[in-house]
Short mmCIF file of C-alpha atoms in Angstrom, two decimals:
data_model
loop_
_atom_site.label_atom_id
_atom_site.label_comp_id
_atom_site.label_asym_id
_atom_site.label_seq_id
_atom_site.Cartn_x
_atom_site.Cartn_y
_atom_site.Cartn_z
CA MET A 1 -10.89 -15.79 -16.17
CA GLY A 2 -9.17 -18.93 -17.45
CA ASP A 3 -6.07 -20.37 -15.80
CA ASP A 4 -3.75 -19.28 -18.64
CA GLU A 5 -5.16 -15.76 -18.64
CA ALA A 6 -4.83 -15.57 -14.85
CA ILE A 7 -1.21 -16.72 -15.01
CA ARG A 8 -0.40 -14.11 -17.67
CA PHE A 9 -2.05 -11.41 -15.56
CA VAL A 10 -0.10 -12.40 -12.44
CA ASP A 11 3.15 -12.56 -14.43
CA TRP A 12 2.49 -9.08 -15.84
CA VAL A 13 1.80 -7.57 -12.43
CA ARG A 14 4.91 -9.16 -10.97
CA GLY A 15 6.97 -8.05 -13.94
CA ALA A 16 5.67 -4.49 -13.63
CA ALA A 17 6.24 -4.29 -9.86
CA PRO A 18 9.88 -3.10 -10.13
CA TYR A 19 8.69 -0.18 -12.26
CA PHE A 20 5.99 0.72 -9.72
CA HIS A 21 8.70 1.07 -7.07
CA ALA A 22 11.16 2.81 -9.40
CA PHE A 23 8.71 5.51 -10.58
CA ARG A 24 7.05 6.39 -7.26
CA GLY A 25 7.94 9.98 -6.37
CA LYS A 26 9.55 10.64 -9.78
CA THR A 27 8.53 13.50 -12.07
CA PHE A 28 7.18 12.78 -15.55
CA VAL A 29 6.56 15.59 -18.05
CA LEU A 30 4.05 14.48 -20.69
CA ALA A 31 3.74 16.66 -23.80
CA PHE A 32 1.09 16.37 -26.47
CA GLY A 33 -0.35 18.51 -29.24
CA GLY A 34 -3.85 19.69 -29.92
CA GLU A 35 -4.43 16.63 -32.12
CA VAL A 36 -4.33 14.50 -28.98
CA ALA A 37 -6.39 16.93 -26.92
CA HIS A 38 -9.42 16.59 -29.22
CA GLY A 39 -8.67 13.04 -30.41
CA GLU A 40 -10.64 9.86 -29.84
CA LEU A 41 -8.11 8.50 -27.34
CA MET A 42 -8.07 11.55 -25.02
CA ASP A 43 -10.32 9.88 -22.45
CA ASP A 44 -8.11 6.78 -22.41
CA LEU A 45 -5.02 8.97 -22.04
CA CYS A 46 -6.65 10.64 -19.02
CA HIS A 47 -7.36 7.20 -17.52
CA ASP A 48 -3.68 6.29 -17.92
CA CYS A 49 -2.54 9.61 -16.42
CA ASN A 50 -4.84 8.95 -13.49
CA LEU A 51 -3.21 5.55 -12.98
CA LEU A 52 0.29 7.05 -13.10
CA ALA A 53 -0.73 9.66 -10.52
CA ALA A 54 -2.30 6.96 -8.32
CA LEU A 55 1.00 5.05 -8.42
CA GLY A 56 2.79 8.09 -7.00
CA VAL A 57 4.19 9.60 -10.21
CA ARG A 58 4.51 13.40 -10.04
CA LEU A 59 2.82 14.33 -13.29
CA VAL A 60 3.15 17.50 -15.36
CA LEU A 61 1.13 17.77 -18.58
CA VAL A 62 2.11 20.24 -21.31
CA HIS A 63 -0.37 20.69 -24.15
CA GLY A 64 -0.36 22.44 -27.49
CA ALA A 65 -3.26 23.70 -29.59
CA ARG A 66 -2.12 24.11 -33.20
CA PRO A 67 -5.20 22.61 -34.93
CA GLN A 68 -7.50 24.52 -32.58
CA ILE A 69 -5.66 27.76 -33.38
CA GLU A 70 -5.96 27.03 -37.11
CA SER A 71 -9.70 26.48 -36.71
CA GLU A 72 -10.12 29.70 -34.75
CA LEU A 73 -8.16 31.68 -37.35
CA ALA A 74 -10.31 30.24 -40.12
CA ARG A 75 -13.49 30.99 -38.17
CA ARG A 76 -12.45 34.64 -37.89
CA GLY A 77 -11.29 34.84 -41.50
CA GLN A 78 -7.67 35.25 -40.52
CA GLU A 79 -4.73 33.85 -42.47
CA SER A 80 -2.16 31.51 -40.93
CA ARG A 81 1.38 32.76 -41.48
CA TYR A 82 4.53 30.73 -40.90
CA HIS A 83 8.26 31.19 -41.44
CA ASN A 84 10.53 28.13 -41.25
CA GLY A 85 7.68 26.16 -39.69
CA LEU A 86 7.11 28.70 -36.89
CA ARG A 87 3.87 30.66 -36.58
CA ILE A 88 4.04 34.45 -36.95
CA THR A 89 1.70 35.74 -34.24
CA ASP A 90 0.38 39.24 -34.83
CA GLU A 91 -2.23 40.87 -32.58
CA ALA A 92 -5.17 39.33 -34.40
CA ALA A 93 -3.56 35.89 -34.36
CA LEU A 94 -2.76 36.26 -30.66
CA GLU A 95 -6.46 36.70 -29.89
CA CYS A 96 -7.12 33.45 -31.75
CA VAL A 97 -4.29 31.73 -29.86
CA LYS A 98 -5.68 32.81 -26.49
CA ALA A 99 -9.18 31.68 -27.36
CA ALA A 100 -8.06 28.31 -28.75
CA VAL A 101 -5.64 27.56 -25.92
CA GLY A 102 -8.22 28.53 -23.30
CA VAL A 103 -10.90 26.23 -24.71
CA THR A 104 -8.40 23.39 -25.17
CA ARG A 105 -7.18 23.70 -21.60
CA ILE A 106 -10.73 23.67 -20.21
CA ASN A 107 -11.56 20.55 -22.22
CA ILE A 108 -8.43 18.78 -20.94
CA GLU A 109 -9.27 19.70 -17.34
CA ALA A 110 -12.78 18.35 -17.85
CA ALA A 111 -11.46 15.08 -19.24
CA LEU A 112 -9.06 14.72 -16.30
CA SER A 113 -11.94 15.30 -13.87
CA GLN A 114 -13.97 12.26 -14.90
CA GLY A 115 -15.09 9.82 -12.24
CA LEU A 116 -18.02 7.87 -13.64
CA PRO A 117 -18.71 4.38 -12.29
CA ASN A 118 -17.47 1.46 -14.37
CA THR A 119 -14.56 3.50 -15.77
CA PRO A 120 -10.87 3.40 -14.82
CA MET A 121 -11.33 6.75 -13.04
CA ALA A 122 -14.27 5.64 -10.87
CA GLY A 123 -13.86 7.14 -7.41
CA ALA A 124 -10.82 9.14 -8.47
CA TYR A 125 -10.34 12.85 -8.01
CA MET A 126 -7.40 14.42 -9.79
CA ARG A 127 -6.60 17.90 -8.61
CA VAL A 128 -5.42 19.75 -11.72
CA THR A 129 -3.58 23.01 -11.16
CA GLY A 130 -1.83 25.59 -13.29
CA GLY A 131 -0.44 29.09 -13.11
CA ASN A 132 2.01 31.59 -14.50
CA PHE A 133 4.86 29.08 -14.26
CA VAL A 134 6.53 30.04 -17.56
CA THR A 135 7.89 33.48 -18.33
CA ALA A 136 8.63 34.34 -21.93
CA ARG A 137 10.31 36.82 -24.21
CA PRO A 138 9.74 37.60 -27.87
CA ILE A 139 11.68 35.74 -30.52
CA GLY A 140 12.01 39.06 -32.30
CA VAL A 141 13.16 39.51 -35.89
CA VAL A 142 14.71 36.48 -37.60
CA ASP A 143 15.81 36.48 -41.26
CA GLY A 144 14.10 39.84 -41.60
CA VAL A 145 10.80 38.44 -40.33
CA ASP A 146 9.22 39.93 -37.21
CA PHE A 147 7.53 37.11 -35.27
CA GLN A 148 5.77 39.67 -33.03
CA TYR A 149 3.91 37.74 -30.28
CA THR A 150 5.61 34.43 -30.96
CA GLY A 151 7.91 33.89 -28.02
CA THR A 152 10.47 31.62 -26.45
CA VAL A 153 10.86 30.43 -22.87
CA ARG A 154 12.76 32.81 -20.65
CA LYS A 155 12.39 31.00 -17.32
CA VAL A 156 10.43 28.22 -15.67
CA ILE A 157 9.36 28.90 -12.07
CA ALA A 158 10.27 25.38 -10.98
CA GLU A 159 9.80 25.96 -7.24
CA GLU A 160 6.10 26.75 -7.71
CA ILE A 161 5.52 23.71 -9.90
CA LYS A 162 7.28 21.50 -7.35
CA ALA A 163 5.13 22.96 -4.57
CA ASP A 164 2.00 21.93 -6.48
CA LEU A 165 3.43 18.46 -7.14
CA ASP A 166 4.24 18.13 -3.43
CA GLN A 167 0.51 18.55 -2.79
CA GLN A 168 -0.15 15.55 -5.09
CA ASN A 169 -1.63 17.80 -7.76
CA VAL A 170 -1.33 17.17 -11.49
CA VAL A 171 0.07 20.31 -13.09
CA LEU A 172 -1.30 21.34 -16.50
CA ILE A 173 0.77 23.84 -18.50
CA SER A 174 -0.39 25.51 -21.71
CA ASN A 175 1.70 26.78 -24.62
CA LEU A 176 1.47 30.40 -23.47
CA GLY A 177 4.00 32.47 -21.54
CA VAL A 178 3.91 35.89 -19.92
CA SER A 179 6.58 38.55 -19.80
CA PRO A 180 7.45 40.73 -16.78
CA SER A 181 5.66 43.59 -18.56
CA GLY A 182 2.44 41.55 -18.70
CA GLU A 183 2.54 40.66 -22.41
CA ILE A 184 1.36 37.23 -23.54
CA PHE A 185 3.38 35.17 -26.00
CA ASN A 186 2.52 32.16 -28.11
CA LEU A 187 5.09 29.44 -27.33
CA VAL A 188 6.07 26.20 -28.99
CA MET A 189 4.67 23.30 -26.97
CA GLU A 190 7.74 21.08 -27.40
CA GLU A 191 10.05 23.85 -26.17
CA VAL A 192 7.89 24.46 -23.10
CA ALA A 193 7.93 20.75 -22.26
CA GLU A 194 11.69 20.52 -22.67
CA ALA A 195 12.31 23.61 -20.51
CA VAL A 196 9.94 22.38 -17.79
CA ALA A 197 11.50 18.91 -17.73
CA ILE A 198 15.02 20.36 -17.40
CA ALA A 199 13.97 22.84 -14.69
CA LEU A 200 12.31 20.06 -12.66
CA ASP A 201 15.15 17.53 -13.13
CA ALA A 202 12.46 15.22 -14.44
CA GLU A 203 12.90 11.49 -14.61
CA LYS A 204 11.11 11.36 -17.96
CA LEU A 205 10.09 13.70 -20.76
CA ILE A 206 7.45 12.06 -22.97
CA TYR A 207 6.31 13.30 -26.36
CA LEU A 208 3.20 11.81 -27.96
CA CYS A 209 3.92 12.01 -31.68
CA ASP A 210 2.71 11.04 -35.16
CA ALA A 211 4.95 7.96 -35.41
CA PRO A 212 5.63 4.76 -33.45
CA GLY A 213 9.03 6.25 -32.61
CA LEU A 214 12.31 6.34 -34.48
CA LEU A 215 12.75 3.68 -37.15
CA ASP A 216 15.94 2.17 -38.53
CA GLU A 217 16.82 1.87 -42.24
CA GLU A 218 14.71 -1.28 -42.52
CA GLY A 219 11.66 0.30 -40.94
CA ARG A 220 12.01 -1.42 -37.57
CA LEU A 221 11.40 0.43 -34.32
CA ILE A 222 14.50 1.66 -32.51
CA GLU A 223 13.64 0.87 -28.90
CA ALA A 224 16.55 2.78 -27.33
CA ILE A 225 19.07 5.26 -28.65
CA THR A 226 21.71 7.53 -27.12
CA ALA A 227 21.60 11.29 -27.60
CA GLU A 228 24.72 11.09 -29.77
CA GLU A 229 23.22 8.44 -32.04
CA ALA A 230 19.91 10.33 -32.20
CA GLU A 231 21.72 13.50 -33.24
CA ARG A 232 23.38 11.66 -36.11
CA LYS A 233 19.99 10.37 -37.21
CA LEU A 234 18.52 13.86 -36.97
CA LEU A 235 21.30 15.32 -39.13
CA ALA A 236 20.77 12.58 -41.70
CA GLY A 237 17.10 13.56 -41.78
CA VAL A 238 15.94 10.20 -43.13
CA GLY A 239 12.60 8.74 -42.09
CA LEU A 240 11.63 11.58 -39.74
CA THR A 241 8.00 12.66 -39.59
CA GLU A 242 6.87 16.24 -38.97
CA ASP A 243 6.60 15.62 -35.23
CA LEU A 244 9.91 13.81 -34.98
CA HIS A 245 11.68 16.73 -36.67
CA LEU A 246 10.24 18.96 -33.93
CA PHE A 247 10.45 16.66 -30.91
CA LEU A 248 13.73 14.79 -31.38
CA PRO A 249 16.02 17.87 -30.97
CA ARG A 250 14.15 18.72 -27.75
CA ALA A 251 14.52 15.15 -26.46
CA ILE A 252 18.27 15.23 -27.20
CA LYS A 253 18.75 18.57 -25.44
CA ALA A 254 16.70 17.45 -22.44
CA VAL A 255 18.73 14.30 -21.72
CA ARG A 256 21.96 16.27 -22.16
CA ASN A 257 20.73 18.70 -19.51
CA GLY A 258 19.81 16.33 -16.72
CA VAL A 259 16.54 14.67 -17.73
CA ALA A 260 17.08 10.95 -17.20
CA ARG A 261 15.08 9.68 -20.18
CA ALA A 262 13.07 11.09 -23.08
CA HIS A 263 10.43 8.99 -24.84
CA LEU A 264 8.79 9.25 -28.26
CA ILE A 265 5.48 7.36 -28.24
CA ASP A 266 2.79 6.95 -30.88
CA ARG A 267 -0.08 9.29 -29.99
CA ASP A 268 -2.54 6.85 -31.64
CA LYS A 269 -1.38 3.85 -29.60
CA ASP A 270 -4.04 3.12 -27.00
CA GLY A 271 -2.33 2.50 -23.66
CA GLY A 272 1.04 3.56 -25.04
CA LEU A 273 2.15 5.11 -21.74
CA LEU A 274 1.44 1.93 -19.79
CA LEU A 275 3.05 -0.32 -22.37
CA GLU A 276 6.16 1.86 -22.52
CA PHE A 277 6.67 2.17 -18.78
CA PHE A 278 5.36 -1.09 -17.34
CA THR A 279 6.53 -3.71 -19.83
CA ARG A 280 10.11 -4.60 -20.53
CA GLN A 281 9.66 -4.47 -24.29
CA GLY A 282 8.04 -1.01 -24.38
CA VAL A 283 6.40 0.42 -27.50
CA GLY A 284 8.24 3.66 -28.34
CA THR A 285 11.77 5.00 -28.61
CA MET A 286 13.71 5.93 -25.49
CA VAL A 287 16.46 8.55 -25.74
CA SER A 288 19.14 8.58 -23.06
CA ARG A 289 22.43 10.34 -22.55
CA GLU A 290 24.33 7.11 -21.96
CA PRO A 291 23.67 3.62 -23.36
CA LEU A 292 20.58 2.01 -21.92
CA TYR A 293 22.35 -1.22 -21.01
CA ARG A 294 25.17 -1.37 -18.49
CA LEU A 295 27.15 -3.93 -16.52
CA ARG A 296 28.07 -3.45 -12.87
CA GLU A 297 29.32 -5.41 -9.89
CA ALA A 298 26.66 -6.82 -7.57
CA ASN A 299 26.32 -5.77 -3.94
CA ILE A 300 24.43 -7.07 -0.93
CA ASP A 301 21.33 -5.07 -1.85
CA ASP A 302 21.01 -7.15 -5.02
CA VAL A 303 20.60 -10.52 -3.27
CA ALA A 304 16.80 -10.63 -3.44
CA THR A 305 16.78 -9.68 -7.13
CA LEU A 306 19.41 -12.31 -7.91
CA LEU A 307 17.37 -15.00 -6.18
CA GLN A 308 14.36 -13.98 -8.27
CA LEU A 309 16.43 -14.02 -11.46
CA LEU A 310 18.00 -17.42 -10.80
CA GLY A 311 14.88 -19.05 -9.32
CA PRO A 312 13.13 -20.21 -12.54
CA LEU A 313 16.32 -21.79 -13.93
CA GLU A 314 17.04 -23.50 -10.64
CA ALA A 315 13.48 -24.82 -10.55
CA ASP A 316 13.72 -26.45 -14.00
CA GLY A 317 17.16 -27.89 -13.30
CA THR A 318 19.15 -25.66 -15.65
CA LEU A 319 21.15 -24.26 -12.71
CA VAL A 320 22.26 -25.81 -9.45
CA ARG A 321 20.14 -24.45 -6.61
CA ARG A 322 21.75 -21.81 -4.43
CA GLY A 323 20.26 -20.53 -1.21
CA ARG A 324 20.13 -16.96 0.03
CA GLU A 325 22.99 -17.53 2.45
CA LEU A 326 25.31 -18.78 -0.29
CA ILE A 327 24.37 -15.90 -2.60
CA GLU A 328 25.07 -13.42 0.20
CA MET A 329 28.50 -14.98 0.83
CA GLU A 330 29.39 -14.96 -2.88
CA ILE A 331 27.73 -11.71 -3.94
CA ASP A 332 31.04 -10.06 -4.89
CA ARG A 333 31.60 -12.74 -7.53
CA PHE A 334 28.57 -11.60 -9.56
CA THR A 335 28.36 -9.15 -12.44
CA LEU A 336 24.88 -7.79 -13.24
CA ALA A 337 23.38 -6.56 -16.50
CA GLU A 338 20.90 -3.70 -16.17
CA HIS A 339 18.34 -2.34 -18.60
CA ASP A 340 17.22 1.14 -17.60
CA GLY A 341 18.02 0.38 -13.95
CA VAL A 342 16.29 -3.03 -13.89
CA ILE A 343 18.45 -6.14 -13.47
CA VAL A 344 17.91 -8.46 -16.44
CA GLY A 345 20.99 -10.70 -16.38
CA CYS A 346 23.94 -11.92 -14.34
CA ALA A 347 27.08 -14.03 -14.39
CA ALA A 348 29.59 -15.09 -11.72
CA LEU A 349 33.32 -15.78 -11.64
CA TYR A 350 34.73 -18.46 -9.30
CA PRO A 351 38.54 -18.71 -9.10
CA PHE A 352 40.56 -21.92 -8.80
CA ALA A 353 43.93 -20.27 -8.38
CA GLU A 354 45.84 -23.44 -7.56
CA ASP A 355 45.08 -24.75 -11.07
CA GLY A 356 45.30 -21.42 -12.92
CA MET A 357 41.64 -21.78 -13.89
CA ALA A 358 38.38 -19.94 -13.25
CA GLU A 359 34.75 -20.92 -13.62
CA MET A 360 32.01 -18.85 -15.25
CA ALA A 361 28.72 -19.74 -13.57
CA CYS A 362 25.11 -18.51 -13.36
CA LEU A 363 25.16 -16.91 -16.81
CA VAL A 364 21.51 -15.84 -17.07
CA VAL A 365 19.65 -13.30 -19.23
CA THR A 366 15.86 -12.95 -19.02
CA PRO A 367 14.15 -14.09 -22.24
CA GLU A 368 13.06 -10.59 -23.32
CA TYR A 369 16.68 -9.38 -23.55
CA ARG A 370 18.53 -12.33 -25.05
CA ARG A 371 18.50 -10.72 -28.48
CA ALA A 372 20.17 -7.60 -27.10
CA GLY A 373 23.54 -9.36 -26.84
CA LEU A 374 23.69 -9.14 -23.05
CA GLY A 375 24.81 -12.77 -22.71
CA GLU A 376 27.75 -11.99 -24.97
CA ARG A 377 28.62 -8.88 -22.95
CA LEU A 378 28.41 -10.74 -19.64
CA MET A 379 30.63 -13.53 -20.99
CA GLN A 380 33.15 -10.97 -22.25
CA ASN A 381 33.14 -9.24 -18.85
CA ILE A 382 33.81 -12.50 -17.00
CA THR A 383 36.50 -13.44 -19.53
CA GLU A 384 38.25 -10.09 -19.03
CA ARG A 385 38.04 -10.41 -15.25
CA ALA A 386 39.52 -13.92 -15.38
CA SER A 387 42.31 -12.83 -17.71
CA ALA A 388 43.12 -9.81 -15.54
CA GLY A 389 43.31 -12.16 -12.54
CA GLY A 390 46.07 -14.13 -14.25
CA TYR A 391 44.00 -17.26 -14.97
CA LYS A 392 44.94 -19.27 -18.06
CA GLU A 393 41.66 -21.05 -18.69
CA LEU A 394 37.97 -20.36 -18.20
CA PHE A 395 35.51 -23.23 -17.87
CA VAL A 396 31.74 -23.65 -17.66
CA LEU A 397 29.39 -26.49 -16.80
CA THR A 398 26.12 -26.58 -18.72
CA THR A 399 23.24 -28.95 -19.42
CA ARG A 400 21.28 -26.86 -21.95
CA THR A 401 23.48 -24.39 -23.86
CA GLN A 402 26.35 -26.43 -25.25
CA HIS A 403 26.09 -24.97 -28.77
CA TRP A 404 26.11 -21.37 -27.49
CA PHE A 405 29.46 -21.90 -25.78
CA ARG A 406 30.90 -23.89 -28.70
CA GLU A 407 30.13 -21.02 -31.05
CA ARG A 408 32.10 -18.69 -28.75
CA GLY A 409 35.38 -20.53 -28.71
CA PHE A 410 34.84 -23.04 -25.89
CA ARG A 411 35.81 -26.69 -26.47
CA GLU A 412 34.17 -29.66 -24.80
CA VAL A 413 36.31 -31.74 -22.44
CA GLY A 414 35.70 -34.47 -19.88
CA PRO A 415 35.13 -33.87 -16.16
CA GLU A 416 38.66 -35.15 -15.50
CA GLU A 417 40.08 -31.85 -16.85
CA LEU A 418 38.31 -29.82 -14.17
CA PRO A 419 40.33 -28.42 -11.27
CA GLU A 420 40.66 -31.03 -8.55
CA ARG A 421 38.48 -29.12 -6.08
CA LYS A 422 35.70 -28.76 -8.69
CA ARG A 423 36.13 -32.34 -9.89
CA ASP A 424 35.47 -33.67 -6.39
CA LEU A 425 32.13 -31.80 -6.41
CA TYR A 426 31.09 -32.87 -9.92
CA ASN A 427 27.56 -34.28 -9.94
CA PHE A 428 27.50 -37.31 -12.24
CA GLN A 429 23.71 -37.48 -12.00
CA ARG A 430 23.36 -34.06 -13.65
CA ARG A 431 25.87 -35.10 -16.33
CA SER A 432 26.76 -31.48 -17.06
CA LYS A 433 28.88 -30.85 -20.14
CA VAL A 434 32.25 -29.25 -19.45
CA PHE A 435 33.58 -26.56 -21.77
CA ILE A 436 36.98 -24.83 -21.49
CA LYS A 437 38.44 -21.79 -23.22
CA LYS A 438 42.06 -20.66 -23.28
CA LEU A 439 42.58 -17.10 -22.15
#
């Protein structure tokens, strides 16, 4: 391994470490159709599921079997019947559904049980469990059409699933449900996944779909979207694939009912789960109830993260070095920017009340998020705080970003216009530029 490759590897591991800690003990519900179950990347998906489980993620897999059911119907000379995109399951079709789902489930369990040497699952043993966790009822007659053994979720027995997860098992749930009278119903995979995720208060509901995620009008990936925005996009119906039409409403409902995040990830993207969850850029679309980015006040528990955030800029001379003790003393001056719970930016406000001025310092956003406008939002937050405190002017000292501040209404002045207390501390060797803005 070359030096550059080694450095990139170390940087990736360090960058992923916050996600390792954040996801340990959390419940992920991963839903995928029969296309994935018999696809070329199924083994790789199992390797990635094994890694998630090894990192302490409580994993529930929900699978469908539509192409397998179609094949079984064709093999038996039966016709596929649909109404409004939903299968009509008569007695003959139900036999095909049971056969196809059973074979698909067995194949998935076999794939999850791999442990060959020289593979990512070498030495691993994933205990895969299942059961009658989902009770169902018939859909009944809709628009004059009797759907017969096509059902909908009545209840998810969440306590039993949680008990299995507590034993560090991976739970595999099929798209079948049983009724109290012992009848079996064919269920929609995406509905089962949504209901299970809500019942378990899951951290994430993940759909593997036939698209990279949601795209904007110019064909670019939408990395994050709120449920409200996603609903507007769904109603517009532009640029939605077959899977997205099915999965997006379920993702919206899930996050509105307590699931922290829903993800739409390309089923053909090798390593998509790892890229989405352990890199800051991600690869799919994340749906959340509230905006993904938020600003909040820092507290003493954030000191270590702040030191890590400021460290590279202090090392290259962009920022004046601050020690842990100083950060701890001044922690209440900092505002933090978070992306999905991970701190990616900060700024601080230092008052000089005797001169009616305040300083904005330590304005930092990690490189991956500078295009998200977080620097602008942090500056606006500090400006509002300074104005609310009765200060008339806000100033900054910078050696690298003069143009950024100029473009945002700051004017360059000499060090003599600094507050007296700050002027006495001015470092003429650094030759920082001074910019001031009227509030």
